[in-house]
Amino acid sequence: MTSRGRAAGVLLALTAVAAAPLTGCTAAVPGEARPVLLTEGDRRLVEGYFEQANHAADRGAGEQAAFFRRTQHPDAQDRLCDLRGLTVRMEPALTTLRPDPEWSPAGRTGNPRGMVYVVAVTLTARREGATLGSQIASKHIAVLDGAAYGFAPCPS
């Protein structure tokens, strides 16, 4: 065999070896890709979180502080803030509720456990019944082991 023939044979062999792993890629994988969806159960838990938070706010700053302590996400227990006598009413626009699996709290690496959702809310800060301010913001809620957990607000 000539050197040209050997080179052609080697080239043919290398092409066959290189193409071999690609043959498995032509098979279709059953199923279909779809985004993570919000379940009705999770929607009810998130809605209940806001109802309970607002009920606690209606009963005073101490009640709401206790609510935030009870419902603070287990991965963020060290991030509770003193609201200094404020109450915060949170009115969610539930039509904006969607999964946000890539989110992590500011200053943290890694995502909190559970299914994390984000929703637009109107926040109204009050002290002793007097409204101090209102704003629209994003609020994250995580559903973990059948319960809704928040990330307590901190006044700046």
PDB file of C-alpha atoms in Angstrom:
ATOM      1  CA  MET A   1       0.000   0.000   0.000  1.00  0.00           C
ATOM      2  CA  THR A   2       1.318   3.422  -0.894  1.00  0.00           C
ATOM      3  CA  SER A   3       1.701   6.214   1.618  1.00  0.00           C
ATOM      4  CA  ARG A   4      -1.204   7.963  -0.073  1.00  0.00           C
ATOM      5  CA  GLY A   5      -3.363   4.851   0.393  1.00  0.00           C
ATOM      6  CA  ARG A   6      -2.348   4.510   4.049  1.00  0.00           C
ATOM      7  CA  ALA A   7      -3.168   8.189   4.673  1.00  0.00           C
ATOM      8  CA  ALA A   8      -6.588   7.757   3.087  1.00  0.00           C
ATOM      9  CA  GLY A   9      -7.210   4.646   5.222  1.00  0.00           C
ATOM     10  CA  VAL A  10      -6.168   6.443   8.416  1.00  0.00           C
ATOM     11  CA  LEU A  11      -8.358   9.426   7.517  1.00  0.00           C
ATOM     12  CA  LEU A  12     -11.312   7.118   6.852  1.00  0.00           C
ATOM     13  CA  ALA A  13     -10.758   5.334  10.197  1.00  0.00           C
ATOM     14  CA  LEU A  14     -10.506   8.628  12.113  1.00  0.00           C
ATOM     15  CA  THR A  15     -13.689   9.893  10.464  1.00  0.00           C
ATOM     16  CA  ALA A  16     -15.536   6.720  11.449  1.00  0.00           C
ATOM     17  CA  VAL A  17     -14.280   6.948  15.068  1.00  0.00           C
ATOM     18  CA  ALA A  18     -15.177  10.642  15.316  1.00  0.00           C
ATOM     19  CA  ALA A  19     -18.661  10.072  13.893  1.00  0.00           C
ATOM     20  CA  ALA A  20     -19.442   7.061  16.094  1.00  0.00           C
ATOM     21  CA  PRO A  21     -20.410   9.062  19.227  1.00  0.00           C
ATOM     22  CA  LEU A  22     -22.764  11.185  17.143  1.00  0.00           C
ATOM     23  CA  THR A  23     -24.889   8.261  16.084  1.00  0.00           C
ATOM     24  CA  GLY A  24     -26.522   8.128  19.542  1.00  0.00           C
ATOM     25  CA  CYS A  25     -27.520  11.785  19.239  1.00  0.00           C
ATOM     26  CA  THR A  26     -29.894  11.170  16.387  1.00  0.00           C
ATOM     27  CA  ALA A  27     -32.409   9.262  18.514  1.00  0.00           C
ATOM     28  CA  ALA A  28     -35.319  11.321  19.824  1.00  0.00           C
ATOM     29  CA  VAL A  29     -35.831  11.379  23.564  1.00  0.00           C
ATOM     30  CA  PRO A  30     -39.473  10.766  24.478  1.00  0.00           C
ATOM     31  CA  GLY A  31     -41.371  13.566  26.198  1.00  0.00           C
ATOM     32  CA  GLU A  32     -41.432  17.282  25.742  1.00  0.00           C
ATOM     33  CA  ALA A  33     -39.642  20.213  27.317  1.00  0.00           C
ATOM     34  CA  ARG A  34     -41.830  22.494  29.367  1.00  0.00           C
ATOM     35  CA  PRO A  35     -41.257  25.201  31.944  1.00  0.00           C
ATOM     36  CA  VAL A  36     -41.730  24.686  35.653  1.00  0.00           C
ATOM     37  CA  LEU A  37     -45.365  25.450  36.362  1.00  0.00           C
ATOM     38  CA  LEU A  38     -47.086  26.906  39.369  1.00  0.00           C
ATOM     39  CA  THR A  39     -49.325  24.291  40.970  1.00  0.00           C
ATOM     40  CA  GLU A  40     -52.737  25.183  42.372  1.00  0.00           C
ATOM     41  CA  GLY A  41     -51.621  23.938  45.798  1.00  0.00           C
ATOM     42  CA  ASP A  42     -48.577  26.216  45.797  1.00  0.00           C
ATOM     43  CA  ARG A  43     -50.721  29.137  44.607  1.00  0.00           C
ATOM     44  CA  ARG A  44     -53.041  28.628  47.599  1.00  0.00           C
ATOM     45  CA  LEU A  45     -50.075  28.448  50.008  1.00  0.00           C
ATOM     46  CA  VAL A  46     -48.600  31.679  48.641  1.00  0.00           C
ATOM     47  CA  GLU A  47     -51.971  33.424  48.765  1.00  0.00           C
ATOM     48  CA  GLY A  48     -52.435  32.203  52.342  1.00  0.00           C
ATOM     49  CA  TYR A  49     -49.020  33.573  53.306  1.00  0.00           C
ATOM     50  CA  PHE A  50     -50.083  37.088  52.293  1.00  0.00           C
ATOM     51  CA  GLU A  51     -53.493  36.766  53.964  1.00  0.00           C
ATOM     52  CA  GLN A  52     -51.843  35.698  57.231  1.00  0.00           C
ATOM     53  CA  ALA A  53     -49.188  38.436  57.002  1.00  0.00           C
ATOM     54  CA  ASN A  54     -51.860  41.096  56.535  1.00  0.00           C
ATOM     55  CA  HIS A  55     -54.017  39.661  59.316  1.00  0.00           C
ATOM     56  CA  ALA A  56     -50.988  39.851  61.617  1.00  0.00           C
ATOM     57  CA  ALA A  57     -50.342  43.458  60.487  1.00  0.00           C
ATOM     58  CA  ASP A  58     -53.941  44.341  61.348  1.00  0.00           C
ATOM     59  CA  ARG A  59     -53.292  43.054  64.885  1.00  0.00           C
ATOM     60  CA  GLY A  60     -50.158  45.162  65.378  1.00  0.00           C
ATOM     61  CA  ALA A  61     -46.405  45.315  64.969  1.00  0.00           C
ATOM     62  CA  GLY A  62     -45.711  42.642  67.592  1.00  0.00           C
ATOM     63  CA  GLU A  63     -48.057  40.144  65.920  1.00  0.00           C
ATOM     64  CA  GLN A  64     -46.550  40.770  62.512  1.00  0.00           C
ATOM     65  CA  ALA A  65     -42.995  40.458  63.847  1.00  0.00           C
ATOM     66  CA  ALA A  66     -43.971  37.080  65.347  1.00  0.00           C
ATOM     67  CA  PHE A  67     -45.491  36.052  61.998  1.00  0.00           C
ATOM     68  CA  PHE A  68     -42.283  36.963  60.146  1.00  0.00           C
ATOM     69  CA  ARG A  69     -40.187  34.986  62.667  1.00  0.00           C
ATOM     70  CA  ARG A  70     -42.457  31.931  62.296  1.00  0.00           C
ATOM     71  CA  THR A  71     -42.529  32.037  58.509  1.00  0.00           C
ATOM     72  CA  GLN A  72     -38.953  33.109  57.777  1.00  0.00           C
ATOM     73  CA  HIS A  73     -37.376  30.622  55.356  1.00  0.00           C
ATOM     74  CA  PRO A  74     -35.224  28.081  57.245  1.00  0.00           C
ATOM     75  CA  ASP A  75     -32.225  28.990  55.058  1.00  0.00           C
ATOM     76  CA  ALA A  76     -32.532  32.678  56.025  1.00  0.00           C
ATOM     77  CA  GLN A  77     -33.197  32.543  59.769  1.00  0.00           C
ATOM     78  CA  ASP A  78     -30.216  34.818  60.362  1.00  0.00           C
ATOM     79  CA  ARG A  79     -31.722  37.553  58.167  1.00  0.00           C
ATOM     80  CA  LEU A  80     -34.603  38.740  60.335  1.00  0.00           C
ATOM     81  CA  CYS A  81     -34.852  42.504  60.843  1.00  0.00           C
ATOM     82  CA  ASP A  82     -36.308  44.717  63.514  1.00  0.00           C
ATOM     83  CA  LEU A  83     -39.144  46.578  61.812  1.00  0.00           C
ATOM     84  CA  ARG A  84     -38.966  49.239  64.568  1.00  0.00           C
ATOM     85  CA  GLY A  85     -42.701  49.216  65.225  1.00  0.00           C
ATOM     86  CA  LEU A  86     -43.732  49.218  61.572  1.00  0.00           C
ATOM     87  CA  THR A  87     -46.351  46.991  60.040  1.00  0.00           C
ATOM     88  CA  VAL A  88     -46.256  46.107  56.368  1.00  0.00           C
ATOM     89  CA  ARG A  89     -49.384  45.309  54.391  1.00  0.00           C
ATOM     90  CA  MET A  90     -48.599  43.302  51.280  1.00  0.00           C
ATOM     91  CA  GLU A  91     -51.164  43.199  48.486  1.00  0.00           C
ATOM     92  CA  PRO A  92     -49.971  40.694  45.867  1.00  0.00           C
ATOM     93  CA  ALA A  93     -50.930  40.878  42.204  1.00  0.00           C
ATOM     94  CA  LEU A  94     -51.381  37.108  41.970  1.00  0.00           C
ATOM     95  CA  THR A  95     -51.625  37.218  38.176  1.00  0.00           C
ATOM     96  CA  THR A  96     -47.876  37.990  38.243  1.00  0.00           C
ATOM     97  CA  LEU A  97     -46.996  34.983  40.433  1.00  0.00           C
ATOM     98  CA  ARG A  98     -44.406  32.818  38.696  1.00  0.00           C
ATOM     99  CA  PRO A  99     -41.550  30.429  39.533  1.00  0.00           C
ATOM    100  CA  ASP A 100     -38.130  32.039  40.047  1.00  0.00           C
ATOM    101  CA  PRO A 101     -35.826  29.041  40.623  1.00  0.00           C
ATOM    102  CA  GLU A 102     -32.602  31.002  39.963  1.00  0.00           C
ATOM    103  CA  TRP A 103     -33.207  33.643  42.678  1.00  0.00           C
ATOM    104  CA  SER A 104     -31.123  33.858  45.812  1.00  0.00           C
ATOM    105  CA  PRO A 105     -31.350  36.439  48.616  1.00  0.00           C
ATOM    106  CA  ALA A 106     -29.036  39.449  48.298  1.00  0.00           C
ATOM    107  CA  GLY A 107     -25.579  38.747  49.605  1.00  0.00           C
ATOM    108  CA  ARG A 108     -26.030  34.971  49.436  1.00  0.00           C
ATOM    109  CA  THR A 109     -24.726  32.336  47.101  1.00  0.00           C
ATOM    110  CA  GLY A 110     -26.945  29.416  46.281  1.00  0.00           C
ATOM    111  CA  ASN A 111     -30.677  29.197  46.103  1.00  0.00           C
ATOM    112  CA  PRO A 112     -32.985  28.639  49.055  1.00  0.00           C
ATOM    113  CA  ARG A 113     -34.524  25.192  49.331  1.00  0.00           C
ATOM    114  CA  GLY A 114     -38.003  24.581  48.005  1.00  0.00           C
ATOM    115  CA  MET A 115     -39.860  25.989  45.035  1.00  0.00           C
ATOM    116  CA  VAL A 116     -39.224  29.732  44.905  1.00  0.00           C
ATOM    117  CA  TYR A 117     -41.843  32.063  43.444  1.00  0.00           C
ATOM    118  CA  VAL A 118     -41.848  35.799  42.804  1.00  0.00           C
ATOM    119  CA  VAL A 119     -44.882  38.067  42.740  1.00  0.00           C
ATOM    120  CA  ALA A 120     -45.433  41.800  42.358  1.00  0.00           C
ATOM    121  CA  VAL A 121     -46.792  43.335  45.549  1.00  0.00           C
ATOM    122  CA  THR A 122     -47.915  46.722  46.736  1.00  0.00           C
ATOM    123  CA  LEU A 123     -46.246  47.298  50.104  1.00  0.00           C
ATOM    124  CA  THR A 124     -47.708  49.805  52.540  1.00  0.00           C
ATOM    125  CA  ALA A 125     -45.697  50.657  55.654  1.00  0.00           C
ATOM    126  CA  ARG A 126     -47.639  51.887  58.686  1.00  0.00           C
ATOM    127  CA  ARG A 127     -46.809  52.923  62.204  1.00  0.00           C
ATOM    128  CA  GLU A 128     -49.612  53.054  64.777  1.00  0.00           C
ATOM    129  CA  GLY A 129     -52.216  53.156  62.005  1.00  0.00           C
ATOM    130  CA  ALA A 130     -50.621  56.038  60.082  1.00  0.00           C
ATOM    131  CA  THR A 131     -49.448  55.266  56.548  1.00  0.00           C
ATOM    132  CA  LEU A 132     -45.788  56.188  56.092  1.00  0.00           C
ATOM    133  CA  GLY A 133     -45.345  55.099  52.498  1.00  0.00           C
ATOM    134  CA  SER A 134     -46.316  52.736  49.752  1.00  0.00           C
ATOM    135  CA  GLN A 135     -44.394  51.146  46.902  1.00  0.00           C
ATOM    136  CA  ILE A 136     -44.567  48.358  44.361  1.00  0.00           C
ATOM    137  CA  ALA A 137     -41.931  45.658  44.714  1.00  0.00           C
ATOM    138  CA  SER A 138     -41.149  42.022  44.006  1.00  0.00           C
ATOM    139  CA  LYS A 139     -41.610  39.587  46.874  1.00  0.00           C
ATOM    140  CA  HIS A 140     -40.178  36.076  46.945  1.00  0.00           C
ATOM    141  CA  ILE A 141     -41.961  33.214  48.667  1.00  0.00           C
ATOM    142  CA  ALA A 142     -40.686  29.633  48.834  1.00  0.00           C
ATOM    143  CA  VAL A 143     -42.847  26.556  49.231  1.00  0.00           C
ATOM    144  CA  LEU A 144     -40.949  23.907  51.173  1.00  0.00           C
ATOM    145  CA  ASP A 145     -42.372  20.711  52.660  1.00  0.00           C
ATOM    146  CA  GLY A 146     -45.965  21.885  52.213  1.00  0.00           C
ATOM    147  CA  ALA A 147     -45.522  25.312  53.828  1.00  0.00           C
ATOM    148  CA  ALA A 148     -44.983  28.829  52.458  1.00  0.00           C
ATOM    149  CA  TYR A 149     -41.953  30.711  53.751  1.00  0.00           C
ATOM    150  CA  GLY A 150     -40.995  34.307  53.165  1.00  0.00           C
ATOM    151  CA  PHE A 151     -37.931  36.455  53.425  1.00  0.00           C
ATOM    152  CA  ALA A 152     -38.848  39.143  55.958  1.00  0.00           C
ATOM    153  CA  PRO A 153     -38.651  42.738  54.760  1.00  0.00           C
ATOM    154  CA  CYS A 154     -35.974  44.989  56.200  1.00  0.00           C
ATOM    155  CA  PRO A 155     -36.436  48.766  56.257  1.00  0.00           C
ATOM    156  CA  SER A 156     -33.560  50.667  54.734  1.00  0.00           C
TER     157      SER A 156
END
